[in-house]
PDB file of C-alpha atoms and ligand atoms in Angstrom:
ATOM      1  CA  UNK A1285      84.673 227.994 201.228  1.00  0.00           C
ATOM      2  CA  UNK A1286      88.056 226.712 200.201  1.00  0.00           C
ATOM      3  CA  UNK A1287      90.683 226.901 203.011  1.00  0.00           C
ATOM      4  CA  UNK A1288      93.729 228.424 201.343  1.00  0.00           C
ATOM      5  CA  UNK A1289      95.582 229.254 204.511  1.00  0.00           C
ATOM      6  CA  UNK A1290      95.213 228.730 208.329  1.00  0.00           C
ATOM      7  CA  UNK A1291      97.737 230.159 210.608  1.00  0.00           C
ATOM      8  CA  UNK A1292      98.059 230.189 214.312  1.00  0.00           C
ATOM      9  CA  UNK A1293      98.495 233.782 215.476  1.00  0.00           C
ATOM     10  CA  UNK A1294      98.416 234.016 219.306  1.00  0.00           C
ATOM     11  CA  UNK A1295      97.251 232.726 222.419  1.00  0.00           C
ATOM     12  CA  UNK A1296      96.390 234.722 225.635  1.00  0.00           C
ATOM     13  CA  UNK A1297      93.942 235.094 228.398  1.00  0.00           C
ATOM     14  CA  UNK A1298      93.405 238.900 227.960  1.00  0.00           C
ATOM     15  CA  UNK A1299      90.943 240.125 225.535  1.00  0.00           C
ATOM     16  CA  UNK A1300      92.797 243.469 225.443  1.00  0.00           C
ATOM     17  CA  UNK A1301      95.777 241.666 223.911  1.00  0.00           C
ATOM     18  CA  UNK A1302      93.817 239.783 221.152  1.00  0.00           C
ATOM     19  CA  UNK A1303      94.778 240.872 217.565  1.00  0.00           C
ATOM     20  CA  UNK A1304      93.833 244.457 216.672  1.00  0.00           C
ATOM     21  CA  UNK A1305      93.280 244.238 213.115  1.00  0.00           C
ATOM     22  CA  UNK A1306      89.548 244.176 212.643  1.00  0.00           C
ATOM     23  CA  UNK A1307      88.451 241.183 210.713  1.00  0.00           C
ATOM     24  CA  UNK A1308      85.336 239.138 211.214  1.00  0.00           C
ATOM     25  CA  UNK A1309      85.733 236.724 213.930  1.00  0.00           C
ATOM     26  CA  UNK A1310      84.109 233.328 214.917  1.00  0.00           C
ATOM     27  CA  UNK A1311      84.430 231.771 218.217  1.00  0.00           C
ATOM     28  CA  UNK A1312      84.147 228.115 219.353  1.00  0.00           C
ATOM     29  CA  UNK A1313      83.035 227.333 222.703  1.00  0.00           C
ATOM     30  CA  UNK A1314      81.475 224.553 224.671  1.00  0.00           C
ATOM     31  CA  UNK A1315      81.995 222.139 227.547  1.00  0.00           C
ATOM     32  CA  UNK A1316      85.534 220.828 227.964  1.00  0.00           C
ATOM     33  CA  UNK A1317      86.020 217.648 225.814  1.00  0.00           C
ATOM     34  CA  UNK A1318      83.069 218.370 223.431  1.00  0.00           C
ATOM     35  CA  UNK A1319      85.372 218.461 220.541  1.00  0.00           C
ATOM     36  CA  UNK A1320      86.069 222.039 219.865  1.00  0.00           C
ATOM     37  CA  UNK A1321      89.765 221.794 218.961  1.00  0.00           C
ATOM     38  CA  UNK A1322      89.014 218.504 216.864  1.00  0.00           C
ATOM     39  CA  UNK A1323      86.220 220.437 214.996  1.00  0.00           C
ATOM     40  CA  UNK A1324      88.592 223.212 214.264  1.00  0.00           C
ATOM     41  CA  UNK A1325      91.201 220.921 212.706  1.00  0.00           C
ATOM     42  CA  UNK A1326      88.415 219.125 210.729  1.00  0.00           C
ATOM     43  CA  UNK A1327      87.176 222.449 209.176  1.00  0.00           C
ATOM     44  CA  UNK A1328      90.703 223.464 208.480  1.00  0.00           C
ATOM     45  CA  UNK A1329      91.849 220.055 207.114  1.00  0.00           C
ATOM     46  CA  UNK A1330      94.708 220.141 209.496  1.00  0.00           C
ATOM     47  CA  UNK A1331      95.732 217.467 211.945  1.00  0.00           C
ATOM     48  CA  UNK A1332      96.987 219.591 214.864  1.00  0.00           C
ATOM     49  CA  UNK A1333      96.350 223.126 214.236  1.00  0.00           C
ATOM     50  CA  UNK A1334      94.209 223.296 217.415  1.00  0.00           C
ATOM     51  CA  UNK A1335      95.618 221.008 220.057  1.00  0.00           C
ATOM     52  CA  UNK A1336      93.233 218.128 221.076  1.00  0.00           C
ATOM     53  CA  UNK A1337      93.408 215.844 223.900  1.00  0.00           C
ATOM     54  CA  UNK A1338      91.471 212.934 225.593  1.00  0.00           C
ATOM     55  CA  UNK A1339      91.721 214.745 228.897  1.00  0.00           C
ATOM     56  CA  UNK A1340      89.323 217.603 229.455  1.00  0.00           C
ATOM     57  CA  UNK A1341      90.831 221.076 229.954  1.00  0.00           C
ATOM     58  CA  UNK A1342      93.540 220.973 227.067  1.00  0.00           C
ATOM     59  CA  UNK A1343      92.735 224.313 225.628  1.00  0.00           C
ATOM     60  CA  UNK A1344      93.310 226.869 228.441  1.00  0.00           C
ATOM     61  CA  UNK A1345      93.547 230.234 226.534  1.00  0.00           C
ATOM     62  CA  UNK A1346      92.049 232.171 223.769  1.00  0.00           C
ATOM     63  CA  UNK A1347      93.557 230.983 220.694  1.00  0.00           C
ATOM     64  CA  UNK A1348      93.316 233.108 217.411  1.00  0.00           C
ATOM     65  CA  UNK A1349      93.721 231.367 214.017  1.00  0.00           C
ATOM     66  CA  UNK A1350      93.817 233.533 210.849  1.00  0.00           C
ATOM     67  CA  UNK A1351      91.911 231.868 207.889  1.00  0.00           C
ATOM     68  CA  UNK A1352      92.349 232.853 204.423  1.00  0.00           C
ATOM     69  CA  UNK A1353      94.009 236.025 205.578  1.00  0.00           C
ATOM     70  CA  UNK A1354      90.703 237.625 206.014  1.00  0.00           C
ATOM     71  CA  UNK A1355      88.912 236.018 208.989  1.00  0.00           C
ATOM     72  CA  UNK A1356      89.733 234.673 212.650  1.00  0.00           C
ATOM     73  CA  UNK A1357      88.754 231.561 214.040  1.00  0.00           C
ATOM     74  CA  UNK A1358      88.926 231.401 217.954  1.00  0.00           C
ATOM     75  CA  UNK A1359      89.328 228.270 219.963  1.00  0.00           C
ATOM     76  CA  UNK A1360      88.203 228.915 223.604  1.00  0.00           C
ATOM     77  CA  UNK A1361      88.904 226.946 226.638  1.00  0.00           C
ATOM     78  CA  UNK A1362      85.986 224.654 227.737  1.00  0.00           C
ATOM     79  CA  UNK A1363      83.806 225.941 230.465  1.00  0.00           C
ATOM     80  CA  UNK A1364      82.478 223.774 233.250  1.00  0.00           C
ATOM     81  CA  UNK A1365      85.697 222.068 233.837  1.00  0.00           C
ATOM     82  CA  UNK A1366      87.154 222.956 237.244  1.00  0.00           C
ATOM     83  CA  UNK A1367      87.368 221.205 240.392  1.00  0.00           C
ATOM     84  CA  UNK A1368      84.981 223.286 242.353  1.00  0.00           C
ATOM     85  CA  UNK A1369      82.484 222.523 245.283  1.00  0.00           C
ATOM     86  CA  UNK A1370      79.522 220.838 244.238  1.00  0.00           C
ATOM     87  CA  UNK A1371      77.345 223.733 245.174  1.00  0.00           C
ATOM     88  CA  UNK A1372      79.295 225.849 242.539  1.00  0.00           C
ATOM     89  CA  UNK A1373      77.537 225.112 239.271  1.00  0.00           C
ATOM     90  CA  UNK A1374      78.669 227.959 237.165  1.00  0.00           C
ATOM     91  CA  UNK A1375      82.336 227.810 235.904  1.00  0.00           C
ATOM     92  CA  UNK A1376      82.576 230.302 233.258  1.00  0.00           C
ATOM     93  CA  UNK A1377      86.022 231.709 233.476  1.00  0.00           C
ATOM     94  CA  UNK A1378      86.099 235.468 233.692  1.00  0.00           C
ATOM     95  CA  UNK A1379      88.223 235.946 230.807  1.00  0.00           C
ATOM     96  CA  UNK A1380      85.760 233.825 228.472  1.00  0.00           C
ATOM     97  CA  UNK A1381      82.898 236.232 229.440  1.00  0.00           C
ATOM     98  CA  UNK A1382      85.167 239.214 229.076  1.00  0.00           C
ATOM     99  CA  UNK A1383      86.086 238.108 225.678  1.00  0.00           C
ATOM    100  CA  UNK A1384      82.374 237.829 224.565  1.00  0.00           C
ATOM    101  CA  UNK A1385      81.397 241.145 226.215  1.00  0.00           C
ATOM    102  CA  UNK A1386      84.242 243.250 224.717  1.00  0.00           C
ATOM    103  CA  UNK A1387      85.357 241.638 221.451  1.00  0.00           C
ATOM    104  CA  UNK A1388      83.374 243.699 219.055  1.00  0.00           C
ATOM    105  CA  UNK A1389      84.783 241.787 215.830  1.00  0.00           C
ATOM    106  CA  UNK A1390      83.133 238.598 216.996  1.00  0.00           C
ATOM    107  CA  UNK A1391      80.331 237.980 214.474  1.00  0.00           C
ATOM    108  CA  UNK A1392      78.979 234.774 215.817  1.00  0.00           C
ATOM    109  CA  UNK A1393      79.750 232.104 218.452  1.00  0.00           C
ATOM    110  CA  UNK A1394      79.192 228.334 217.868  1.00  0.00           C
ATOM    111  CA  UNK A1395      78.302 226.779 221.069  1.00  0.00           C
ATOM    112  CA  UNK A1396      79.311 223.097 220.714  1.00  0.00           C
ATOM    113  CA  UNK A1397      77.093 220.338 222.495  1.00  0.00           C
ATOM    114  CA  UNK A1398      77.955 216.684 222.356  1.00  0.00           C
ATOM    115  CA  UNK A1399      75.160 215.154 220.196  1.00  0.00           C
ATOM    116  CA  UNK A1400      75.048 211.952 222.754  1.00  0.00           C
ATOM    117  CA  UNK A1401      74.357 213.847 225.760  1.00  0.00           C
ATOM    118  CA  UNK A1402      71.091 215.221 227.024  1.00  0.00           C
ATOM    119  CA  UNK A1403      70.757 218.955 227.567  1.00  0.00           C
ATOM    120  CA  UNK A1404      73.269 219.998 230.199  1.00  0.00           C
ATOM    121  CA  UNK A1405      72.440 222.671 232.804  1.00  0.00           C
ATOM    122  CA  UNK A1406      75.907 224.294 232.177  1.00  0.00           C
ATOM    123  CA  UNK A1407      75.254 224.622 228.425  1.00  0.00           C
ATOM    124  CA  UNK A1408      71.754 225.937 229.175  1.00  0.00           C
ATOM    125  CA  UNK A1409      73.041 228.477 231.411  1.00  0.00           C
ATOM    126  CA  UNK A1410      75.708 229.663 229.198  1.00  0.00           C
ATOM    127  CA  UNK A1411      73.318 230.093 226.279  1.00  0.00           C
ATOM    128  CA  UNK A1412      71.044 232.028 228.724  1.00  0.00           C
ATOM    129  CA  UNK A1413      74.081 234.158 229.565  1.00  0.00           C
ATOM    130  CA  UNK A1414      74.752 234.665 226.126  1.00  0.00           C
ATOM    131  CA  UNK A1415      71.184 235.647 225.231  1.00  0.00           C
ATOM    132  CA  UNK A1416      71.008 238.040 228.040  1.00  0.00           C
ATOM    133  CA  UNK A1417      74.489 239.568 226.981  1.00  0.00           C
ATOM    134  CA  UNK A1418      73.375 240.005 223.449  1.00  0.00           C
ATOM    135  CA  UNK A1419      75.952 237.715 222.099  1.00  0.00           C
ATOM    136  CA  UNK A1420      74.808 236.021 218.877  1.00  0.00           C
ATOM    137  CA  UNK A1421      75.247 232.184 218.777  1.00  0.00           C
ATOM    138  CA  UNK A1422      74.461 229.110 216.793  1.00  0.00           C
ATOM    139  CA  UNK A1423      74.789 225.385 218.123  1.00  0.00           C
ATOM    140  CA  UNK A1424      76.988 222.815 216.799  1.00  0.00           C
ATOM    141  CA  UNK A1425      76.004 219.248 217.554  1.00  0.00           C
ATOM    142  CA  UNK A1426      79.392 217.253 217.643  1.00  0.00           C
ATOM    143  CA  UNK A1427      80.587 213.690 217.386  1.00  0.00           C
ATOM    144  CA  UNK A1428      77.649 212.733 215.252  1.00  0.00           C
ATOM    145  CA  UNK A1429      79.549 209.625 214.180  1.00  0.00           C
ATOM    146  CA  UNK A1430      78.894 208.044 217.518  1.00  0.00           C
ATOM    147  CA  UNK A1431      75.322 207.931 217.044  1.00  0.00           C
ATOM    148  CA  UNK A1432      73.051 206.117 214.400  1.00  0.00           C
ATOM    149  CA  UNK A1433      70.829 208.256 212.386  1.00  0.00           C
ATOM    150  CA  UNK A1434      67.683 207.716 214.037  1.00  0.00           C
ATOM    151  CA  UNK A1435      69.002 208.092 217.615  1.00  0.00           C
ATOM    152  CA  UNK A1436      70.855 211.290 216.546  1.00  0.00           C
ATOM    153  CA  UNK A1437      67.456 212.728 215.054  1.00  0.00           C
ATOM    154  CA  UNK A1438      65.744 211.848 218.364  1.00  0.00           C
ATOM    155  CA  UNK A1439      68.632 213.352 220.431  1.00  0.00           C
ATOM    156  CA  UNK A1440      68.391 216.551 218.529  1.00  0.00           C
ATOM    157  CA  UNK A1441      64.654 216.548 218.833  1.00  0.00           C
ATOM    158  CA  UNK A1442      64.955 216.320 222.522  1.00  0.00           C
ATOM    159  CA  UNK A1443      67.435 219.106 222.737  1.00  0.00           C
ATOM    160  CA  UNK A1444      65.227 221.439 220.690  1.00  0.00           C
ATOM    161  CA  UNK A1445      62.231 220.643 222.931  1.00  0.00           C
ATOM    162  CA  UNK A1446      64.395 221.640 225.962  1.00  0.00           C
ATOM    163  CA  UNK A1447      65.461 224.780 224.236  1.00  0.00           C
ATOM    164  CA  UNK A1448      62.013 225.853 223.465  1.00  0.00           C
ATOM    165  CA  UNK A1449      61.089 225.803 227.197  1.00  0.00           C
ATOM    166  CA  UNK A1450      63.134 228.948 227.651  1.00  0.00           C
ATOM    167  CA  UNK A1451      63.635 230.047 224.135  1.00  0.00           C
ATOM    168  CA  UNK A1452      61.287 231.357 221.602  1.00  0.00           C
ATOM    169  CA  UNK A1453      62.918 229.409 218.782  1.00  0.00           C
ATOM    170  CA  UNK A1454      65.607 226.941 218.305  1.00  0.00           C
ATOM    171  CA  UNK A1455      68.962 228.894 217.088  1.00  0.00           C
ATOM    172  CA  UNK A1456      70.243 227.616 213.927  1.00  0.00           C
ATOM    173  CA  UNK A1457      72.152 224.449 214.354  1.00  0.00           C
ATOM    174  CA  UNK A1458      74.640 222.252 212.588  1.00  0.00           C
ATOM    175  CA  UNK A1459      75.605 218.557 212.957  1.00  0.00           C
ATOM    176  CA  UNK A1460      79.290 217.755 212.615  1.00  0.00           C
ATOM    177  CA  UNK A1461      81.786 215.004 213.134  1.00  0.00           C
ATOM    178  CA  UNK A1462      85.536 215.446 213.392  1.00  0.00           C
ATOM    179  CA  UNK A1463      85.968 211.813 212.306  1.00  0.00           C
ATOM    180  CA  UNK A1464      83.969 211.702 209.157  1.00  0.00           C
ATOM    181  CA  UNK A1465      84.107 215.464 208.393  1.00  0.00           C
ATOM    182  CA  UNK A1466      80.131 215.665 208.172  1.00  0.00           C
ATOM    183  CA  UNK A1467      78.841 219.096 208.581  1.00  0.00           C
ATOM    184  CA  UNK A1468      82.192 220.760 207.298  1.00  0.00           C
ATOM    185  CA  UNK A1469      80.545 222.381 204.001  1.00  0.00           C
ATOM    186  CA  UNK A1470      77.499 223.637 205.947  1.00  0.00           C
ATOM    187  CA  UNK A1471      79.594 225.396 208.698  1.00  0.00           C
ATOM    188  CA  UNK A1472      82.185 226.806 206.355  1.00  0.00           C
ATOM    189  CA  UNK A1473      79.563 228.032 203.867  1.00  0.00           C
ATOM    190  CA  UNK A1474      77.768 229.532 206.558  1.00  0.00           C
ATOM    191  CA  UNK A1475      80.716 231.478 207.778  1.00  0.00           C
ATOM    192  CA  UNK A1476      81.487 232.421 204.086  1.00  0.00           C
ATOM    193  CA  UNK A1477      78.035 233.859 203.600  1.00  0.00           C
ATOM    194  CA  UNK A1478      78.219 235.942 206.769  1.00  0.00           C
ATOM    195  CA  UNK A1479      81.756 237.306 205.698  1.00  0.00           C
ATOM    196  CA  UNK A1480      80.148 238.368 202.469  1.00  0.00           C
ATOM    197  CA  UNK A1481      77.394 240.201 204.163  1.00  0.00           C
ATOM    198  CA  UNK A1482      79.583 242.010 206.453  1.00  0.00           C
ATOM    199  CA  UNK A1483      80.632 245.449 205.187  1.00  0.00           C
ATOM    200  CA  UNK A1484      84.125 246.206 205.578  1.00  0.00           C
ATOM    201  CA  UNK A1485      83.152 249.558 206.968  1.00  0.00           C
ATOM    202  CA  UNK A1486      81.668 248.034 209.926  1.00  0.00           C
ATOM    203  CA  UNK A1487      84.887 246.657 210.955  1.00  0.00           C
TER     204      UNK A1487
HETATM  205  P1  GTP B2268      89.201 220.969 225.682  1.00  0.00           P
HETATM  206  O1  GTP B2268      90.349 221.784 224.957  1.00  0.00           O
HETATM  207  O2  GTP B2268      89.818 220.111 226.721  1.00  0.00           O
HETATM  208  O3  GTP B2268      88.230 221.949 226.196  1.00  0.00           O
HETATM  209  O4  GTP B2268      88.365 219.936 224.770  1.00  0.00           O
HETATM  210  P2  GTP B2268      87.941 220.249 223.191  1.00  0.00           P
HETATM  211  O5  GTP B2268      86.442 220.671 223.365  1.00  0.00           O
HETATM  212  O6  GTP B2268      88.915 220.928 222.516  1.00  0.00           O
HETATM  213  O7  GTP B2268      87.924 218.765 222.649  1.00  0.00           O
HETATM  214  P3  GTP B2268      89.018 217.950 221.837  1.00  0.00           P
HETATM  215  O8  GTP B2268      88.783 218.295 220.362  1.00  0.00           O
HETATM  216  O9  GTP B2268      90.288 217.917 222.448  1.00  0.00           O
HETATM  217  O10 GTP B2268      88.278 216.466 221.706  1.00  0.00           O
HETATM  218  C1  GTP B2268      88.110 215.719 222.895  1.00  0.00           C
HETATM  219  C2  GTP B2268      88.106 214.249 222.727  1.00  0.00           C
HETATM  220  O11 GTP B2268      86.884 213.796 221.726  1.00  0.00           O
HETATM  221  C3  GTP B2268      89.325 213.732 221.936  1.00  0.00           C
HETATM  222  O12 GTP B2268      89.514 212.436 222.395  1.00  0.00           O
HETATM  223  C4  GTP B2268      88.752 213.605 220.318  1.00  0.00           C
HETATM  224  O13 GTP B2268      89.464 212.752 219.561  1.00  0.00           O
HETATM  225  C5  GTP B2268      87.320 213.196 220.612  1.00  0.00           C
HETATM  226  N1  GTP B2268      86.517 213.716 219.663  1.00  0.00           N
HETATM  227  C6  GTP B2268      86.397 215.117 219.168  1.00  0.00           C
HETATM  228  N2  GTP B2268      85.457 215.207 218.107  1.00  0.00           N
HETATM  229  C7  GTP B2268      85.116 214.002 217.748  1.00  0.00           C
HETATM  230  C8  GTP B2268      84.090 213.470 216.840  1.00  0.00           C
HETATM  231  O14 GTP B2268      83.645 214.182 216.010  1.00  0.00           O
HETATM  232  N3  GTP B2268      84.007 211.912 216.676  1.00  0.00           N
HETATM  233  C9  GTP B2268      84.620 211.300 217.513  1.00  0.00           C
HETATM  234  N4  GTP B2268      84.443 210.007 217.657  1.00  0.00           N
HETATM  235  N5  GTP B2268      85.500 211.631 218.455  1.00  0.00           N
HETATM  236  C10 GTP B2268      85.741 213.134 218.648  1.00  0.00           C
HETATM  237 MG1   MG B2269      90.432 222.225 223.082  1.00  0.00          MG
END
């Protein structure tokens, strides 16, 4: 897919106020600092369409971007970042779960995980929650430039094995780097394919 235009539309914390026009929408979610905003900028060939930061918690709202005037890309706040008591494991902000439960236009969520890390309980819980809530998702392994190919391959194998403890199959996944743009064509072409298969009448 060629990116002809990418415009920021709005930010808010209320799913009811998200854009009303029905266009296919793809959400990017994951732990804080996993590289959601960086990936969005890489996909869109823009330096700072989505705001990035070395400090976790930069993205605090639901951010809608209109791409090629016919689909939305959504940058969501990271979950799992909140100074909470250590007994409180789940930190999925209510407006994030509301977004996934109510946003009918949402075609697919990309759950981002840092390829360097072992499977994290919060990601497992979030994907579990998505599965139970009927939210379709794929996985994107980010920051692939940080690992040598063999180590990367092993890391993804470990991740898949962990997923298969609770899932019947590994969801489709992509491997990306915002630094060297790897995985860009794969993610964009996949979105394009989905957009093509969606009948306008569904929306
Ligand atoms: P929040 O909005 O805070 O939840 O974070 P986020 O998931 O949007 O992460 P963000 O894109 O702001 O990136 C976090 C940090 O990781 C920044 O310092 C980025 O430069 C760095 N980073 C993101 N993607 C990559 C990547 O592919 N490779 C490398 N080497 N660094 C990356
Ligand atoms: Mg962000």
